[in-house]
CSV table of C-alpha atoms in Angstrom, one decimal:
chain,number,residue,atom,x,y,z
A,30,MET,CA,-10.3,-21.3,-9.1
A,31,GLU,CA,-9.5,-17.8,-7.7
A,32,GLU,CA,-7.1,-19.5,-5.2
A,33,MET,CA,-5.4,-21.3,-8.0
A,34,ASP,CA,-4.9,-18.1,-10.0
A,35,LYS,CA,-3.5,-16.4,-6.9
A,36,ASN,CA,-1.0,-19.3,-6.4
A,37,LYS,CA,0.1,-19.2,-10.0
A,38,GLU,CA,0.8,-15.4,-9.8
A,39,GLU,CA,2.8,-15.9,-6.6
A,40,ASN,CA,4.8,-18.6,-8.2
A,41,ARG,CA,5.6,-16.5,-11.3
A,42,GLU,CA,6.8,-13.6,-9.2
A,43,ARG,CA,8.8,-15.8,-6.9
A,44,ASN,CA,10.4,-17.7,-9.8
A,45,LYS,CA,11.3,-14.4,-11.5
A,46,MET,CA,13.3,-13.3,-8.4
A,47,LYS,CA,14.8,-16.7,-8.1
A,48,ASP,CA,15.5,-18.0,-11.6
A,49,MET,CA,15.5,-15.1,-14.1
A,50,PRO,CA,19.1,-14.1,-15.2
A,51,VAL,CA,20.1,-11.3,-13.0
A,52,GLY,CA,21.1,-8.9,-15.8
A,53,LYS,CA,17.7,-9.3,-17.4
A,54,LEU,CA,15.9,-9.1,-14.1
A,55,MET,CA,17.7,-5.9,-13.1
A,56,ILE,CA,16.7,-4.3,-16.4
A,57,GLN,CA,13.1,-5.5,-16.1
A,58,MET,CA,12.8,-4.2,-12.5
A,59,GLY,CA,15.1,-1.3,-12.9
A,60,ILE,CA,13.5,0.6,-15.8
A,61,PRO,CA,10.2,1.2,-14.1
A,62,MET,CA,12.0,2.2,-10.9
A,63,ILE,CA,14.3,4.6,-12.8
A,64,LEU,CA,11.3,6.1,-14.5
A,65,SER,CA,9.5,6.4,-11.2
A,66,MET,CA,12.4,8.2,-9.5
A,67,ALA,CA,13.0,10.4,-12.5
A,68,LEU,CA,9.3,11.5,-12.4
A,69,GLN,CA,9.6,12.1,-8.7
A,70,ALA,CA,12.4,14.6,-9.5
A,71,VAL,CA,10.2,16.2,-12.1
A,72,TYR,CA,7.9,17.7,-9.4
A,73,ASN,CA,10.6,20.1,-8.3
A,74,ILE,CA,11.9,20.8,-11.7
A,75,VAL,CA,8.5,21.6,-13.1
A,76,ASP,CA,7.6,23.8,-10.2
A,77,SER,CA,10.8,25.8,-10.7
A,78,ALA,CA,10.4,26.1,-14.4
A,79,PHE,CA,6.9,27.5,-14.1
A,80,VAL,CA,7.6,29.9,-11.2
A,81,GLY,CA,10.7,31.1,-13.0
A,82,ASN,CA,8.5,32.4,-15.7
A,83,MET,CA,6.0,34.3,-13.4
A,84,LYS,CA,5.4,37.9,-14.6
A,85,VAL,CA,6.2,39.3,-11.1
A,86,GLY,CA,8.6,38.1,-8.5
A,87,SER,CA,10.1,35.2,-10.5
A,88,GLU,CA,13.6,35.6,-9.1
A,89,ALA,CA,12.4,35.7,-5.5
A,90,ALA,CA,10.1,32.7,-6.2
A,91,LEU,CA,13.1,30.7,-7.5
A,92,ASN,CA,15.1,31.5,-4.4
A,93,ALA,CA,12.1,30.6,-2.2
A,94,LEU,CA,11.9,27.1,-3.8
A,95,THR,CA,15.7,26.7,-3.3
A,96,LEU,CA,15.2,27.4,0.5
A,97,VAL,CA,12.3,25.0,0.9
A,98,PHE,CA,14.0,22.1,-1.0
A,99,PRO,CA,15.9,20.6,1.9
A,100,VAL,CA,12.7,20.1,3.9
A,101,GLN,CA,11.0,18.5,0.9
A,102,MET,CA,14.0,16.2,0.5
A,103,LEU,CA,13.8,15.3,4.2
A,104,MET,CA,10.1,14.3,4.0
A,105,VAL,CA,11.0,12.2,1.0
A,106,ALA,CA,13.9,10.8,2.9
A,107,LEU,CA,11.7,9.6,5.8
A,108,GLY,CA,9.2,8.0,3.5
A,109,ILE,CA,11.7,6.4,1.0
A,110,GLY,CA,14.1,5.3,3.7
A,111,THR,CA,11.4,3.5,5.7
A,112,GLY,CA,10.2,2.1,2.4
A,113,VAL,CA,13.7,0.9,1.4
A,114,GLY,CA,14.0,-1.0,4.8
A,115,THR,CA,10.5,-2.5,4.2
A,116,ASN,CA,11.5,-3.4,0.6
A,117,ALA,CA,14.6,-5.3,1.5
A,118,PHE,CA,13.1,-6.9,4.6
A,119,ILE,CA,10.0,-8.2,2.7
A,120,ALA,CA,12.1,-9.4,-0.2
A,121,ARG,CA,14.5,-11.3,2.1
A,122,THR,CA,11.5,-12.7,4.1
A,123,LEU,CA,9.7,-13.9,1.0
A,124,GLY,CA,13.0,-15.4,-0.2
A,125,GLN,CA,12.9,-17.4,3.1
A,126,GLY,CA,9.2,-18.4,2.4
A,127,ASP,CA,7.8,-16.6,5.6
A,128,LYS,CA,4.5,-15.0,4.4
A,129,GLU,CA,3.2,-14.3,7.8
A,130,ARG,CA,6.3,-12.2,8.7
A,131,ALA,CA,6.1,-10.4,5.4
A,132,ALA,CA,2.5,-9.3,6.2
A,133,LYS,CA,3.6,-7.9,9.5
A,134,VAL,CA,6.5,-6.0,7.9
A,135,ALA,CA,4.1,-4.5,5.4
A,136,GLY,CA,1.6,-3.5,8.1
A,137,ASN,CA,4.2,-2.0,10.4
A,138,SER,CA,5.6,0.1,7.5
A,139,LEU,CA,2.1,1.7,7.1
A,140,PHE,CA,2.0,2.4,10.8
A,141,LEU,CA,5.4,4.1,10.6
A,142,GLY,CA,4.1,6.1,7.6
A,143,ALA,CA,1.3,7.5,9.9
A,144,VAL,CA,3.9,8.5,12.5
A,145,ILE,CA,6.1,10.2,10.0
A,146,TYR,CA,3.1,12.2,8.7
A,147,VAL,CA,2.2,13.5,12.2
A,148,VAL,CA,5.8,14.7,12.6
A,149,CYS,CA,5.7,16.5,9.2
A,150,LEU,CA,2.3,18.0,10.0
A,151,LEU,CA,3.6,19.5,13.3
A,152,PHE,CA,6.6,21.0,11.6
A,153,GLY,CA,4.4,22.5,8.9
A,154,ILE,CA,2.2,24.2,11.6
A,155,LEU,CA,5.0,25.2,14.1
A,156,GLY,CA,8.4,25.3,12.5
A,157,VAL,CA,8.3,26.5,8.9
A,158,ARG,CA,8.9,30.2,9.4
A,159,THR,CA,11.8,29.7,11.8
A,160,TYR,CA,13.5,27.4,9.3
A,161,ILE,CA,13.1,29.9,6.4
A,162,VAL,CA,14.3,33.0,8.1
A,163,SER,CA,17.5,31.3,9.1
A,164,GLN,CA,18.5,31.3,5.4
A,165,THR,CA,17.3,34.7,4.1
A,166,MET,CA,16.6,38.3,5.2
A,167,ASP,CA,14.5,39.1,2.1
A,168,THR,CA,10.9,39.4,3.2
A,169,GLN,CA,9.4,38.6,-0.2
A,170,VAL,CA,11.4,35.4,-0.4
A,171,THR,CA,10.5,34.6,3.1
A,172,GLU,CA,6.7,34.9,2.6
A,173,MET,CA,6.8,32.9,-0.6
A,174,ALA,CA,8.9,30.1,0.9
A,175,VAL,CA,6.7,29.9,4.1
A,176,ASP,CA,3.5,29.7,2.0
A,177,TYR,CA,4.9,26.9,-0.2
A,178,LEU,CA,6.5,24.8,2.5
A,179,ARG,CA,3.6,25.0,4.9
A,180,ILE,CA,1.2,23.6,2.2
A,181,CYS,CA,3.6,20.8,1.4
A,182,CYS,CA,4.1,19.8,5.0
A,183,VAL,CA,0.4,19.9,6.0
A,184,TYR,CA,-0.6,17.7,3.1
A,185,SER,CA,2.6,15.5,3.1
A,186,PHE,CA,0.6,12.3,3.7
A,187,GLY,CA,0.5,12.0,-0.1
A,188,ILE,CA,4.3,11.7,-0.7
A,189,ILE,CA,4.8,9.7,2.5
A,190,PHE,CA,2.3,7.0,1.7
A,191,PHE,CA,3.2,7.0,-2.0
A,192,SER,CA,6.7,6.0,-0.9
A,193,MET,CA,5.4,3.2,1.4
A,194,PHE,CA,3.2,1.6,-1.3
A,195,GLU,CA,5.8,2.1,-4.0
A,196,LYS,CA,8.3,0.0,-2.0
A,197,LEU,CA,5.7,-2.6,-1.1
A,198,LEU,CA,5.1,-3.1,-4.8
A,199,GLN,CA,8.8,-3.1,-5.7
A,200,ALA,CA,9.5,-5.7,-3.0
A,201,THR,CA,7.3,-8.2,-4.9
A,202,GLY,CA,8.7,-7.3,-8.3
A,203,ARG,CA,5.7,-5.2,-9.4
A,204,SER,CA,7.7,-2.0,-10.0
A,205,MET,CA,5.8,-1.2,-13.2
A,206,TYR,CA,2.7,-0.4,-11.1
A,207,SER,CA,4.6,2.1,-9.0
A,208,THR,CA,5.7,3.8,-12.2
A,209,ILE,CA,2.1,4.0,-13.4
A,210,GLY,CA,1.2,5.8,-10.1
A,211,GLN,CA,4.2,8.1,-10.4
A,212,VAL,CA,3.3,9.0,-14.1
A,213,MET,CA,-0.2,9.9,-13.1
A,214,GLY,CA,0.9,12.2,-10.3
A,215,ALA,CA,3.5,13.9,-12.5
A,216,VAL,CA,1.0,14.5,-15.3
A,217,ILE,CA,-1.5,16.0,-12.8
A,218,ASN,CA,1.2,18.2,-11.4
A,219,ILE,CA,2.3,19.4,-14.8
A,220,ILE,CA,-1.3,20.1,-15.9
A,221,LEU,CA,-2.2,22.0,-12.7
A,222,ASP,CA,1.0,24.0,-12.4
A,223,PRO,CA,0.3,26.7,-15.0
A,224,LEU,CA,-3.4,26.7,-14.1
A,225,LEU,CA,-2.8,27.4,-10.4
A,226,ILE,CA,0.4,29.5,-10.7
A,227,TYR,CA,-0.7,31.9,-13.5
A,228,GLY,CA,-4.5,31.7,-13.0
A,229,VAL,CA,-5.9,30.3,-16.2
A,230,GLY,CA,-9.6,30.2,-16.9
A,231,PRO,CA,-11.7,29.7,-13.7
A,232,PHE,CA,-8.6,29.2,-11.6
A,233,PRO,CA,-7.3,32.0,-9.4
A,234,GLU,CA,-3.7,33.3,-9.8
A,235,MET,CA,-1.9,31.8,-6.8
A,236,GLY,CA,1.8,32.1,-7.6
A,237,VAL,CA,4.0,29.8,-5.5
A,238,ARG,CA,1.1,28.6,-3.5
A,239,GLY,CA,-0.4,27.3,-6.7
A,240,ALA,CA,2.8,25.4,-7.4
A,241,ALA,CA,2.6,23.8,-3.9
A,242,TYR,CA,-1.1,22.8,-4.4
A,243,ALA,CA,-0.3,21.3,-7.8
A,244,THR,CA,2.5,19.2,-6.2
A,245,ILE,CA,0.5,17.9,-3.3
A,246,ILE,CA,-2.6,17.0,-5.4
A,247,GLY,CA,-0.4,15.0,-7.7
A,248,GLN,CA,1.3,13.2,-4.8
A,249,ILE,CA,-2.1,12.4,-3.1
A,250,ALA,CA,-3.5,11.0,-6.4
A,251,SER,CA,-0.4,8.8,-6.8
A,252,ALA,CA,-0.7,7.5,-3.2
A,253,VAL,CA,-4.3,6.6,-3.6
A,254,LEU,CA,-3.7,4.7,-6.9
A,255,LEU,CA,-0.7,2.7,-5.4
A,256,CYS,CA,-2.8,1.8,-2.4
A,257,VAL,CA,-5.3,0.2,-4.7
A,258,PHE,CA,-2.6,-1.6,-6.6
A,259,HIS,CA,-1.0,-2.9,-3.4
A,260,LEU,CA,-4.3,-4.3,-2.0
A,261,ARG,CA,-5.3,-5.9,-5.2
A,262,LEU,CA,-2.0,-7.2,-6.5
A,263,ASN,CA,0.3,-8.0,-3.6
A,264,LYS,CA,-1.1,-11.4,-2.8
A,265,GLU,CA,2.1,-13.0,-1.6
A,266,PHE,CA,1.1,-11.9,1.9
A,267,GLU,CA,-2.1,-10.9,3.7
A,268,HIS,CA,-3.4,-7.4,4.4
A,269,GLY,CA,-5.4,-5.9,7.3
A,270,CYS,CA,-5.3,-3.5,10.2
A,271,ALA,CA,-4.3,-6.4,12.5
A,272,TYR,CA,-0.9,-6.4,10.8
A,273,MET,CA,-0.4,-2.7,11.5
A,274,LYS,CA,-0.1,-3.3,15.3
A,275,PRO,CA,3.4,-2.1,16.2
A,276,ASP,CA,5.9,-4.9,16.5
A,277,TRP,CA,9.1,-3.4,17.8
A,278,ARG,CA,11.3,-6.3,16.6
A,279,ILE,CA,10.0,-5.8,13.0
A,280,ILE,CA,10.4,-2.0,13.3
A,281,ARG,CA,14.0,-2.5,14.4
A,282,GLY,CA,14.4,-4.8,11.4
A,283,ILE,CA,13.0,-2.2,9.0
A,284,TYR,CA,15.3,0.5,10.3
A,285,ALA,CA,18.3,-1.7,10.6
A,286,ILE,CA,18.1,-1.7,6.8
A,287,GLY,CA,16.3,1.6,6.2
A,288,LEU,CA,17.9,3.9,8.7
A,289,PRO,CA,21.1,4.3,6.6
A,290,ALA,CA,18.9,5.2,3.6
A,291,ILE,CA,17.1,7.8,5.7
A,292,ILE,CA,20.3,9.2,7.0
A,293,ALA,CA,21.7,9.3,3.5
A,294,GLN,CA,18.7,11.2,2.2
A,295,ALA,CA,18.6,13.4,5.4
A,296,LEU,CA,22.2,14.2,5.0
A,297,MET,CA,21.4,15.5,1.5
A,298,SER,CA,18.9,17.9,3.1
A,299,ILE,CA,21.5,19.0,5.7
A,300,MET,CA,24.1,19.4,3.0
A,301,VAL,CA,21.8,21.6,0.9
A,302,TYR,CA,20.7,23.7,3.9
A,303,ALA,CA,24.4,24.1,5.0
A,304,LEU,CA,25.4,25.1,1.5
A,305,ASN,CA,22.5,27.6,1.4
A,306,LEU,CA,24.0,29.2,4.5
A,307,ILE,CA,27.5,29.1,3.0
A,308,LEU,CA,26.3,30.8,-0.1
A,309,LYS,CA,24.1,33.3,1.8
A,310,PHE,CA,26.7,36.0,0.9
A,311,ASN,CA,25.7,35.8,-2.7
A,312,GLN,CA,21.9,35.3,-3.3
A,313,SER,CA,22.4,34.7,-7.1
A,314,ALA,CA,24.9,31.9,-6.4
A,315,GLN,CA,22.5,30.5,-3.8
A,316,THR,CA,19.7,30.4,-6.3
A,317,ALA,CA,21.9,28.9,-9.0
A,318,TYR,CA,23.0,26.1,-6.7
A,319,GLY,CA,19.3,25.4,-5.8
A,320,LEU,CA,18.4,25.2,-9.4
A,321,PHE,CA,21.3,23.0,-10.4
A,322,TYR,CA,20.7,20.7,-7.4
A,323,LYS,CA,17.3,19.9,-8.9
A,324,VAL,CA,18.9,19.0,-12.2
A,325,GLN,CA,21.5,17.0,-10.3
A,326,GLN,CA,18.8,15.2,-8.4
A,327,PHE,CA,17.1,14.3,-11.6
A,328,VAL,CA,20.3,12.6,-12.8
A,329,LEU,CA,21.1,11.0,-9.5
A,330,PHE,CA,17.5,9.8,-9.1
A,331,LEU,CA,18.2,7.5,-12.1
A,332,ALA,CA,20.9,5.9,-9.9
A,333,PHE,CA,18.5,5.8,-6.9
A,334,GLY,CA,15.9,4.1,-9.1
A,335,LEU,CA,18.4,1.4,-10.2
A,336,ARG,CA,19.5,1.1,-6.6
A,337,ASP,CA,15.9,0.1,-5.7
A,338,ALA,CA,16.3,-2.8,-8.1
A,339,ILE,CA,19.7,-3.7,-6.9
A,340,THR,CA,18.6,-3.9,-3.3
A,341,PRO,CA,15.7,-6.4,-3.5
A,342,ILE,CA,17.5,-8.6,-6.0
A,343,THR,CA,20.6,-8.8,-3.9
A,344,ALA,CA,18.6,-9.2,-0.7
A,345,TYR,CA,16.5,-12.0,-2.2
A,346,SER,CA,19.6,-13.8,-3.4
A,347,TYR,CA,21.2,-13.3,0.1
A,348,GLY,CA,18.1,-14.8,1.7
A,349,MET,CA,18.4,-17.8,-0.5
A,350,GLY,CA,22.2,-18.1,0.1
A,351,ASP,CA,23.0,-17.9,-3.6
A,352,ARG,CA,26.5,-16.5,-3.9
A,353,LYS,CA,26.5,-16.4,-7.7
A,354,ARG,CA,23.3,-14.3,-7.9
A,355,ILE,CA,24.7,-11.9,-5.2
A,356,ASN,CA,27.9,-11.4,-7.3
A,357,ASP,CA,25.8,-10.9,-10.5
A,358,ALA,CA,23.6,-8.4,-8.8
A,359,ILE,CA,26.6,-6.4,-7.7
A,360,LYS,CA,28.3,-6.6,-11.1
A,361,TYR,CA,25.3,-5.6,-13.2
A,362,GLY,CA,24.2,-3.0,-10.7
A,363,ILE,CA,27.5,-1.1,-10.9
A,364,ILE,CA,27.8,-1.5,-14.7
A,365,TYR,CA,24.3,-0.3,-15.4
A,366,THR,CA,24.7,2.6,-13.0
A,367,ILE,CA,27.9,3.8,-14.7
A,368,VAL,CA,26.1,3.7,-18.1
A,369,LEU,CA,23.2,5.8,-16.7
A,370,MET,CA,25.6,8.4,-15.1
A,371,VAL,CA,27.7,8.8,-18.3
A,372,PHE,CA,24.5,9.6,-20.1
A,373,GLY,CA,23.4,12.1,-17.4
A,374,MET,CA,26.9,13.7,-17.4
A,375,ALA,CA,26.8,14.1,-21.2
A,376,VAL,CA,23.4,15.8,-21.3
A,377,THR,CA,24.3,18.3,-18.5
A,378,GLU,CA,27.8,19.1,-20.0
A,379,LEU,CA,26.4,19.6,-23.5
A,380,PHE,CA,23.3,21.6,-22.8
A,381,PRO,CA,23.8,23.9,-19.7
A,382,ALA,CA,22.4,27.0,-21.5
A,383,ALA,CA,19.2,25.1,-22.3
A,384,PHE,CA,18.6,24.3,-18.7
A,385,ALA,CA,19.3,27.9,-17.7
A,386,GLY,CA,16.7,29.0,-20.2
A,387,LEU,CA,14.2,26.5,-18.9
A,388,PHE,CA,14.4,28.1,-15.4
A,389,ASN,CA,14.7,31.7,-16.7
A,390,ALA,CA,17.6,31.9,-14.4
A,391,GLY,CA,18.1,35.7,-14.8
A,392,GLN,CA,21.0,37.0,-12.7
A,393,SER,CA,21.9,33.5,-11.6
A,394,ARG,CA,22.5,32.3,-15.1
A,395,VAL,CA,26.3,32.5,-15.2
A,396,TYR,CA,26.6,30.9,-11.8
A,397,PHE,CA,24.2,28.1,-12.8
A,398,ILE,CA,26.1,27.2,-16.0
A,399,ASP,CA,29.4,27.1,-14.1
A,400,ALA,CA,27.9,24.9,-11.5
A,401,MET,CA,26.5,22.5,-14.1
A,402,ARG,CA,29.7,22.1,-16.0
A,403,ILE,CA,31.8,21.5,-12.9
A,404,ILE,CA,29.6,19.5,-10.6
A,405,SER,CA,28.4,17.2,-13.4
A,406,LEU,CA,32.0,15.8,-13.5
A,407,SER,CA,31.1,14.0,-10.3
A,408,PHE,CA,28.0,12.1,-11.6
A,409,VAL,CA,29.7,8.8,-12.4
A,410,PHE,CA,31.4,8.6,-9.0
A,411,ALA,CA,28.2,9.7,-7.2
A,412,GLY,CA,26.2,7.1,-9.0
A,413,VAL,CA,28.6,4.3,-8.1
A,414,ASN,CA,28.4,5.5,-4.4
A,415,VAL,CA,24.6,5.2,-4.6
A,416,ALA,CA,24.9,1.7,-6.0
A,417,PHE,CA,27.3,0.7,-3.2
A,418,GLN,CA,24.8,1.9,-0.6
A,419,GLY,CA,22.0,-0.2,-2.2
A,420,ILE,CA,24.3,-3.3,-2.0
A,421,TYR,CA,25.3,-2.6,1.6
A,422,GLN,CA,21.6,-2.3,2.6
A,423,ALA,CA,20.8,-5.6,1.0
A,424,LEU,CA,23.6,-7.4,2.7
A,425,GLU,CA,22.8,-5.9,6.2
A,426,GLY,CA,25.7,-3.5,5.9
A,427,GLY,CA,24.1,-0.5,7.5
A,428,VAL,CA,27.4,0.8,8.9
A,429,GLU,CA,29.1,0.8,5.5
A,430,SER,CA,26.2,2.6,3.9
A,431,LEU,CA,26.3,5.2,6.7
A,432,VAL,CA,30.0,5.8,6.3
A,433,ILE,CA,29.6,6.6,2.6
A,434,SER,CA,26.7,8.9,3.4
A,435,LEU,CA,28.6,10.8,6.0
A,436,LEU,CA,31.6,11.2,3.7
A,437,ARG,CA,29.6,12.4,0.8
A,438,GLN,CA,27.2,14.8,2.5
A,439,LEU,CA,29.0,15.9,5.6
A,440,ILE,CA,32.6,15.1,6.5
A,441,ILE,CA,34.3,16.0,3.2
A,442,ILE,CA,31.9,18.3,1.3
A,443,LEU,CA,30.9,20.9,3.9
A,444,PRO,CA,34.4,21.7,5.3
A,445,LEU,CA,35.8,21.8,1.7
A,446,ALA,CA,33.0,24.0,0.4
A,447,GLY,CA,33.3,26.2,3.5
A,448,ALA,CA,37.0,26.7,3.0
A,449,PHE,CA,36.6,27.5,-0.7
A,450,ALA,CA,33.8,30.0,0.1
A,451,ALA,CA,36.1,31.7,2.6
A,452,LEU,CA,38.6,32.2,-0.3
A,453,VAL,CA,35.8,33.6,-2.5
A,454,ARG,CA,34.6,36.0,0.2
A,455,GLY,CA,38.2,37.1,0.7
A,456,GLY,CA,38.5,38.0,-3.0
A,457,GLN,CA,41.1,35.3,-3.6
A,458,ALA,CA,39.0,33.1,-5.9
A,459,ASP,CA,35.9,33.0,-8.1
A,460,VAL,CA,32.6,31.5,-6.9
A,461,SER,CA,33.2,28.5,-9.3
A,462,LEU,CA,35.9,27.2,-6.9
A,463,ILE,CA,33.1,26.2,-4.5
A,464,TRP,CA,31.6,23.8,-7.1
A,465,TRP,CA,34.9,21.8,-7.3
A,466,ALA,CA,34.2,20.5,-3.7
A,467,PHE,CA,31.6,18.1,-5.3
A,468,PRO,CA,33.9,16.1,-7.7
A,469,ILE,CA,36.6,15.9,-5.1
A,470,THR,CA,34.2,14.6,-2.5
A,471,GLU,CA,32.6,11.9,-4.7
A,472,ILE,CA,36.0,10.6,-5.9
A,473,VAL,CA,37.3,10.1,-2.4
A,474,SER,CA,34.0,8.5,-1.2
A,475,CYS,CA,34.1,6.1,-4.2
A,476,VAL,CA,37.5,4.9,-3.3
A,477,VAL,CA,36.5,4.3,0.3
A,478,GLY,CA,33.3,2.6,-1.0
A,479,MET,CA,35.3,0.1,-3.0
A,480,VAL,CA,37.4,-0.9,-0.1
A,481,LEU,CA,34.4,-1.3,2.2
A,482,LEU,CA,32.6,-3.4,-0.4
A,483,ARG,CA,35.5,-5.9,-0.8
A,484,ARG,CA,35.7,-6.2,3.0
A,485,LYS,CA,31.9,-6.8,3.2
A,486,MET,CA,31.9,-9.4,0.4
A,487,ARG,CA,34.6,-11.4,2.2
A,488,ARG,CA,32.4,-11.6,5.3
A,489,VAL,CA,29.3,-12.5,3.3
A,490,THR,CA,31.2,-15.3,1.4
A,491,SER,CA,32.5,-16.6,4.7
A,492,SER,CA,29.1,-16.7,6.3
A,493,LEU,CA,27.4,-18.4,3.4
A,494,HIS,CA,30.2,-21.0,3.3
A,495,LEU,CA,29.7,-21.7,7.0
A,496,SER,CA,25.9,-22.0,6.5
A,497,SER,CA,26.3,-24.5,3.7
A,498,LEU,CA,28.4,-26.7,6.0
A,499,THR,CA,25.8,-26.8,8.8
């Protein structure tokens, strides 16, 4: 009887990926993923909001969180990127009906999670201070940033394994469960932040260290819950330590898809770090950019969440060789992304002062509001670029995804921002000129992305046509 129920559940999930209209399927899968990614962004926003209202040292604390943010993003990049590769690989493998290989993909992803954690742990012990002092000479900011980042790195297994289990659940269409785990972690973080930062009741006043502990406790709780969901609900393939034995062909397959996602996320970290260095001449502008970037990530994480629905749907359709469902996945993915980004742009353009008040931005307020009004103009183009990358990953287009990432986070943005900053330092322009580098970069990248997508779809259509003839 139990075996029959298991088979019925597997058939329902498989039929949903195969037969449900793509527009409806993308909404059903996308909404939980969007909520999950939005809640992930909440961690940093909530921390900044609470430390910005500390009685002593709030301005230094905000700057400290700005400096640690790139490393936090990099840890998330390693976890999510590996998970994205696992997600698409498993979805395609299940679309081909190969359950044994899907089990090995899942097991190898957990092995890779353990390796990633060891790397983060070593950096937390050995590299944190060197990284922080490269960005600031303020000793108060340095000590706050080192304390916060060291805690996050040493206990990073929470966010890493949460990312693994989240993608394993999404690969089988169970995105709602990953959202439940994310909600629980966010709620725990929000509850613990004021208790540990300000020292409420029996809790000691810990300042930024309290914000770090609240974050990692929420992440660990989410990871544990999603592990339970994965073991109990993902019945399409088997589980066990035997499947965690490294298989280099599978690892190559995971990173053939996931490496561009890792690089895309890692380039975001590099970009933020480089911009912190570019803005080092003005600490208030540096803090303002760090605060705005968290709001920006909250909006763009909506696109990342939808991308995590676009990728498995497109990959599953590609595994089946269904050209119509591939085209529908691309069409609806881009349309829904544009709708989300228009909403995000409207909120940030209309209420910049409210966000500045949330963070108690202080001397950074004017710079923050200018950054929000200018950089928000890039959201629609940035969201479409994220959707393009999800489509490329599903269609084994790692090179195309990498090209867009390099354009957006390195090749265009940094030289442009550096040139604008030189004009500002020379007294020839206002700091707001630097923010215009973002819309320019996203527009150019979007045009390139459209060209690459058309070229990729011609190759995919040709390969599917040849397959149907053999």
